[in-house]
Amino acid sequence: MSDKLKELLTSGALWSFELGQQEKFIEQTYTSGANELTELESVQSLISKLPLLLPMQTPPVTLKDTVARKLYRYSEEERAKRMEAEQIISQKTLPVKPEEKLVLPNEVREEIIPENDQSPIEKEEIIEETKEVASVTGDSLDFIKVEAEEIPEKVQPTVPEKIEGVTEPVVITKPAPLKDSGGVPLKNKLKEFSYTPYSEKLLQLNSRKKGGKLGWIIPLLIFIAAIVAIYFIYNHFTKKISVYEKEVDRLKKESVNTSIQSSDDSTVREILTSKDVAVVNLNGSEADRDGIGKLILSLDMNKAVFQYSNMPAMEPGKIFILWVTEEGKFYSMGIIDPSLRKTFYPVSFPALTFRNVVRFILTAETNQYAKSPEGLIYLEGTL
Amino acid sequence: MVTEKEFTDSELLHKVAQRDSKALESLYNRYSALLFTLTKRMLADNQKAEETLANVFLIIWKKASFFKTGSNNAYSWILTLTRNKILDTLRREKNTISIPYDDSYEDKFIIPPSLSYDDKVSLNDIDKSKEKITAAMNKLTDAQRYVIELAYFEGLTENEIATQLNIPLLTVQLKLKTAIASLMDNFNKEGRE
């Protein structure tokens, strides 16, 4: 490997390049050969051991809370994003748009109508053309003229009351088809017929037609009723589903709260069963006399839990911090976030000398990284 | 029964990629002191160090899946990621990085490539590594130690080192390469001794 390449790998591993050069380095190296990558990896592995040269420092106890808060916020954001995406998907798939009438744009219509048909068709033009055809072919078009003929007056047929002259011998001479299939003589059948005038027949036909229309209306009504019923059933189920989804969300939250509660309870149990336990009562200060706090400490385990009640509502942008002070020095025991609604808040407890009185105070702060109490004191107590 | 404490760093990192918050807590317990030490040394401010380190753990949570399956060098991956994030913070304060910090930037410049190099270092055998790197560093010349100090702990770019030391850029590059190469030799010899 060339010296120049080694230089590049060293600078890249240390990110001692400017941003643009580093970008180029990343793109080139990660697509280069295995030798270069192995060299880069070994340099990175070596320089990552350099922090071991530094004297080790303990991170502040609040760091874990800060990390936990960031993770919680991130997971909430992710959840909100997921729900938003699910809503968009459901909005896209559920409603069906009614069919719209197809309206052709003008340019499309122009394309469909042939050029020679662009002008409106006039009645006179058709007549003229017909005449022209007749003159060319020599055909007479007179046959299409229909002269009005006189319609003879309707003569109402009369049915004789009695058929006279029909005797048995005449019936015998008639051919067999005059009898119906059941062998009933036609004469008897004829007796059942009656004449119905045309006007009455017309009325009967009209009434039948009306009956026919009703025959269409009923299925149509049934169809509409079915659609309305489906709509109501769909609405009903959609509402039910949304109620169930809300219920599931509520149960999930409850389950998270329960798990938090159970981990808090185990901390309390752990503290209470330790060798050296102390309980400090914290009373309301001038800022709020009604507040009460209780701090349960395990002096051998350096662990503690804090409980409070009757505290005023927290102003927006402020948080409670629990402090312990000994010999003029302040130590933050942790942030008390009322929005978490915990029964017990696990807090850290630094190793103290206990040579003098140890005082505990709860203050409202605007800066979660405050190194000493700056805000109003709400609760105070001593050990 | 196998407890979290018995998992290697790489195993824990793979578990974090599968959204195991207990594994992240275990990694936090193992690494927070070392990472805080480095962050505080480079940023020289408690509050900034705390904020940056919290962001580092959030990145680990979000992007642990970038750590290749089968990789066994979680220590290098976590340390490199942390230092990249610190360098980004430092350089944004100095306005030498102006492009917006988004996911694609983070994936490219902050997340180290998942390396196949298997150094098997974990915080369990850190004392051994500490002795070796201290001995290797002590064998360097003062100038070599200084240039590593400026590049690694101060987070200066080669141009900034050249300006600070009033020497040509090419000389800085050569000195850095030589210093790291000597450190590597010394470290490897320590392993054999």
XYZ file of N, CA and C in Angstrom, chain A residues 3-4 6-7 10-19 21-23 26-27 30 37-67 70-71 74-75 78 367-369 371, chain B residues 19 24-25 28-29 32-34 36-38 40-41 47 50-51 53-55 57-58 61-62 75-76 79-80 83-84 87 91 99 105 108-109 113 115-117 119 121 126 129-130 133-134 148 152-153 157-159 173-174 176-177 180 183-184 187:
360
model
N 2.308 5.142 0.450
C 2.324 6.051 1.603
C 1.159 7.032 1.532
N 0.860 7.478 0.297
C -0.223 8.455 0.108
C -1.568 7.863 0.559
N -1.946 5.442 2.698
C -1.938 5.307 4.161
C -2.300 6.635 4.822
N -1.756 7.715 4.233
C -2.070 9.062 4.758
C -3.562 9.326 4.698
N -5.471 7.279 7.271
C -5.290 7.815 8.623
C -6.179 9.036 8.816
N -6.129 9.943 7.828
C -6.929 11.176 7.944
C -8.414 10.859 7.952
N -8.804 9.882 7.126
C -10.221 9.511 7.072
C -10.676 8.882 8.371
N -9.848 7.995 8.924
C -10.219 7.330 10.177
C -10.349 8.341 11.315
N -9.480 9.365 11.292
C -9.535 10.391 12.343
C -10.585 11.463 12.043
N -11.162 11.460 10.857
C -12.025 12.518 10.328
C -11.345 13.884 10.527
N -10.062 13.936 10.096
C -9.366 15.213 10.168
C -9.459 15.943 8.834
N -10.279 15.410 7.934
C -10.570 16.082 6.663
C -11.642 17.138 6.884
N -11.743 18.045 5.899
C -12.914 18.924 5.851
C -14.077 18.043 5.379
N -15.318 18.549 5.535
C -16.504 17.716 5.261
C -16.543 17.170 3.824
N -14.066 16.694 1.709
C -13.024 15.668 1.500
C -13.428 14.359 2.167
N -14.038 14.496 3.367
C -14.441 13.295 4.102
C -15.498 12.521 3.316
N -16.425 13.272 2.704
C -17.486 12.639 1.915
C -16.880 11.846 0.762
N -15.194 8.754 2.090
C -16.145 7.678 2.439
C -16.595 6.959 1.176
N -16.972 7.752 0.164
C -17.477 7.145 -1.073
C -16.431 6.265 -1.743
N -15.210 3.010 0.763
C -16.160 1.940 0.990
C -16.457 1.140 -0.273
N -9.948 -1.427 3.079
C -10.956 -1.493 4.153
C -10.369 -2.102 5.428
N -9.563 -3.163 5.248
C -8.951 -3.802 6.422
C -8.019 -2.824 7.122
N -7.258 -2.064 6.336
C -6.327 -1.085 6.914
C -7.120 -0.013 7.682
N -8.208 0.463 7.053
C -9.037 1.490 7.696
C -9.617 0.953 9.013
N -10.085 -0.276 8.968
C -10.674 -0.882 10.159
C -9.648 -1.021 11.285
N -8.430 -1.398 10.922
C -7.417 -1.581 11.976
C -7.020 -0.230 12.580
N -6.983 0.831 11.743
C -6.660 2.167 12.281
C -7.794 2.630 13.190
N -9.036 2.430 12.742
C -10.183 2.854 13.570
C -10.216 2.095 14.890
N -9.906 0.808 14.820
C -9.906 -0.004 16.030
C -8.830 0.495 17.006
N -7.669 0.881 16.438
C -6.575 1.364 17.298
C -6.936 2.703 17.953
N -7.402 3.646 17.120
C -7.628 4.987 17.696
C -8.835 5.006 18.640
N -9.736 4.011 18.503
C -10.874 3.990 19.433
C -10.429 3.569 20.837
N -9.166 3.134 20.950
C -8.665 2.785 22.293
C -8.021 3.989 22.981
N -7.832 5.091 22.233
C -7.187 6.277 22.812
C -7.945 6.855 24.028
N -9.281 6.833 24.045
C -9.960 7.377 25.238
C -9.592 6.655 26.534
N -9.060 5.434 26.412
C -8.662 4.701 27.631
C -7.515 5.399 28.360
N -6.821 6.307 27.634
C -5.708 7.037 28.256
C -6.208 8.088 29.256
N -7.469 8.480 29.115
C -7.997 9.566 29.955
C -8.417 9.025 31.324
N -8.261 9.855 32.367
C -8.771 9.413 33.684
C -10.295 9.329 33.641
N -10.824 8.184 34.030
C -12.256 7.914 33.888
C -13.111 8.843 34.768
N -14.211 9.324 34.225
C -15.119 10.201 34.975
C -16.507 9.569 35.027
N -17.197 9.795 36.128
C -18.555 9.231 36.258
C -19.556 10.226 35.678
N -20.426 9.759 34.833
C -21.423 10.696 34.285
C -22.424 11.111 35.353
N -23.023 12.292 35.209
C -24.007 12.719 36.228
C -25.202 11.767 36.251
N -25.828 11.671 37.420
C -26.943 10.727 37.562
C -28.124 11.103 36.671
N -28.197 12.384 36.309
C -29.332 12.843 35.487
C -29.214 12.377 34.038
N -28.009 11.916 33.647
C -27.816 11.527 32.243
C -28.751 10.387 31.836
N -28.896 9.428 32.735
C -29.754 8.279 32.404
C -31.203 8.738 32.197
N -31.627 9.692 33.042
C -32.984 10.243 32.881
C -33.113 10.936 31.540
N -32.072 11.709 31.189
C -32.115 12.448 29.915
C -32.223 11.477 28.746
N -31.423 10.390 28.806
C -31.461 9.386 27.732
C -32.861 8.764 27.673
N -35.338 11.091 26.156
C -35.162 11.209 24.691
C -35.731 9.989 23.988
N -35.487 8.814 24.539
C -35.996 7.581 23.927
C -37.518 7.562 23.956
N -38.826 9.960 21.393
C -38.623 9.389 20.052
C -39.672 8.319 19.752
N -39.914 7.435 20.759
C -40.883 6.361 20.495
C -42.288 6.925 20.349
N -42.473 8.301 16.852
C -42.582 7.188 15.900
C -44.009 6.650 15.883
N -34.343 25.179 34.217
C -33.229 24.493 33.551
C -33.013 23.126 34.187
N -33.222 22.094 33.399
C -33.058 20.737 33.959
C -31.601 20.413 34.272
N -30.673 21.206 33.707
C -29.244 20.963 33.953
C -28.700 21.879 35.062
N -27.072 23.426 38.122
C -26.064 22.804 38.995
C -26.384 23.018 40.465
N -34.739 -3.892 19.163
C -35.561 -3.084 20.075
C -35.650 -3.666 21.499
N -30.037 -2.087 25.760
C -29.514 -0.714 25.674
C -29.099 -0.236 27.063
N -29.882 -0.588 28.059
C -29.552 -0.181 29.430
C -28.226 -0.818 29.856
N -25.532 1.006 28.202
C -25.373 2.296 28.882
C -24.533 2.100 30.153
N -24.889 1.075 30.915
C -24.163 0.836 32.170
C -22.684 0.546 31.909
N -21.289 4.225 29.531
C -21.558 5.648 29.795
C -20.354 6.361 30.399
N -19.621 5.706 31.286
C -18.488 6.387 31.932
C -17.395 6.705 30.906
N -17.039 5.720 30.081
C -15.973 5.929 29.099
C -16.389 6.982 28.066
N -18.663 9.300 28.429
C -18.777 10.618 29.058
C -17.390 11.245 29.225
N -16.420 10.412 29.575
C -15.043 10.897 29.732
C -14.550 11.499 28.412
N -14.772 10.771 27.309
C -14.321 11.261 25.999
C -15.094 12.522 25.596
N -16.683 14.698 27.454
C -16.347 15.870 28.278
C -14.960 16.409 27.925
N -14.038 15.486 27.627
C -12.678 15.913 27.258
C -12.715 16.737 25.962
N -22.602 20.267 30.438
C -23.972 20.264 29.912
C -24.000 19.784 28.460
N -23.289 16.102 28.302
C -24.445 15.299 28.698
C -25.465 15.219 27.556
N -25.719 16.367 26.931
C -26.701 16.444 25.841
C -26.229 15.606 24.634
N -24.083 13.143 24.622
C -24.049 11.711 24.932
C -25.454 11.100 24.933
N -26.420 11.885 25.406
C -27.814 11.409 25.359
C -28.215 11.176 23.903
N -27.786 12.099 23.028
C -28.093 11.937 21.595
C -27.392 10.711 21.016
N -26.754 7.911 22.572
C -27.515 6.703 22.934
C -28.821 6.605 22.142
N -29.390 7.765 21.827
C -30.596 7.751 20.985
C -30.252 7.230 19.578
N -29.825 3.571 19.653
C -31.152 2.930 19.701
C -31.790 2.894 18.303
N -31.672 4.022 17.600
C -32.334 4.126 16.290
C -31.608 3.325 15.210
N -17.224 -2.387 20.366
C -16.458 -1.353 21.063
C -16.011 -0.263 20.085
N -15.364 -0.671 18.983
C -14.890 0.299 17.990
C -16.058 1.059 17.386
N -17.458 3.611 19.936
C -16.506 4.701 20.180
C -16.389 5.613 18.957
N -16.341 5.009 17.750
C -16.212 5.815 16.532
C -17.476 6.656 16.328
N -17.405 9.566 18.785
C -16.455 10.625 18.424
C -16.951 11.400 17.197
N -17.559 10.696 16.225
C -18.112 11.391 15.060
C -19.171 12.404 15.469
N -17.471 15.357 17.091
C -16.834 16.196 16.067
C -17.882 17.040 15.352
N -17.796 21.048 15.329
C -17.640 21.762 14.057
C -18.859 22.608 13.721
N -24.220 22.132 6.425
C -25.328 21.364 5.833
C -26.241 20.844 6.943
N -27.541 12.555 6.452
C -26.245 13.046 6.940
C -25.736 12.137 8.057
N -24.414 8.879 6.867
C -23.160 8.948 6.112
C -21.959 9.302 6.996
N -22.149 10.328 7.836
C -20.980 10.854 8.555
C -20.882 10.413 10.024
N -19.034 2.623 9.346
C -19.392 1.400 8.620
C -19.266 0.220 9.580
N -17.820 -2.773 10.609
C -16.556 -3.360 10.166
C -16.505 -4.863 10.419
N -15.737 -5.520 9.572
C -15.615 -6.964 9.758
C -14.380 -7.292 10.599
N -13.574 -6.230 10.877
C -12.359 -6.404 11.658
C -12.728 -6.882 13.063
N -11.653 -7.264 16.541
C -10.587 -6.997 17.527
C -10.943 -7.597 18.888
N -12.355 -6.622 21.320
C -12.210 -5.797 22.514
C -13.589 -5.538 23.089
N -10.929 -4.403 29.318
C -10.453 -3.068 28.997
C -9.112 -2.755 29.667
N -6.255 -3.670 27.467
C -6.117 -2.735 26.354
C -5.555 -1.407 26.839
N -5.976 -0.995 28.022
C -5.522 0.287 28.578
C -4.007 0.265 28.785
N -2.257 0.338 25.250
C -2.297 1.610 24.517
C -1.461 2.670 25.255
N -1.441 2.592 26.608
C -0.629 3.553 27.366
C 0.849 3.328 27.059
N -1.293 13.702 17.565
C -2.439 12.803 17.806
C -3.446 13.485 18.736
N -7.071 13.885 17.441
C -8.074 12.990 18.039
C -8.888 13.686 19.134
N -8.184 14.238 20.136
C -8.927 14.774 21.288
C -9.443 16.199 21.073
N -9.158 19.711 12.284
C -8.907 19.183 10.940
C -7.429 19.427 10.603
N -6.978 18.795 9.526
C -5.564 18.973 9.137
C -5.253 20.440 8.835
N -6.207 21.118 8.185
C -6.005 22.546 7.877
C -5.857 23.354 9.162
N -0.123 16.102 7.312
C -0.615 14.787 6.862
C 0.450 13.714 7.092
N 1.699 14.059 6.763
C 2.801 13.105 6.908
C 3.032 12.761 8.382
N 0.892 12.988 10.853
C -0.234 12.196 11.387
C -0.081 10.735 10.996
N 0.236 10.524 9.718
C 0.363 9.145 9.226
C 1.472 8.413 9.989
N 0.438 7.676 13.728
C -0.528 6.569 13.862
C 0.148 5.230 13.515
N 2.254 4.261 16.430
C 1.379 3.823 17.535
C 0.898 2.393 17.280
N 0.562 2.125 16.025
C 0.083 0.774 15.653
C 1.183 -0.263 15.875
N 1.760 -0.787 19.587
C 0.624 -1.503 20.175
C 0.719 -2.995 19.859
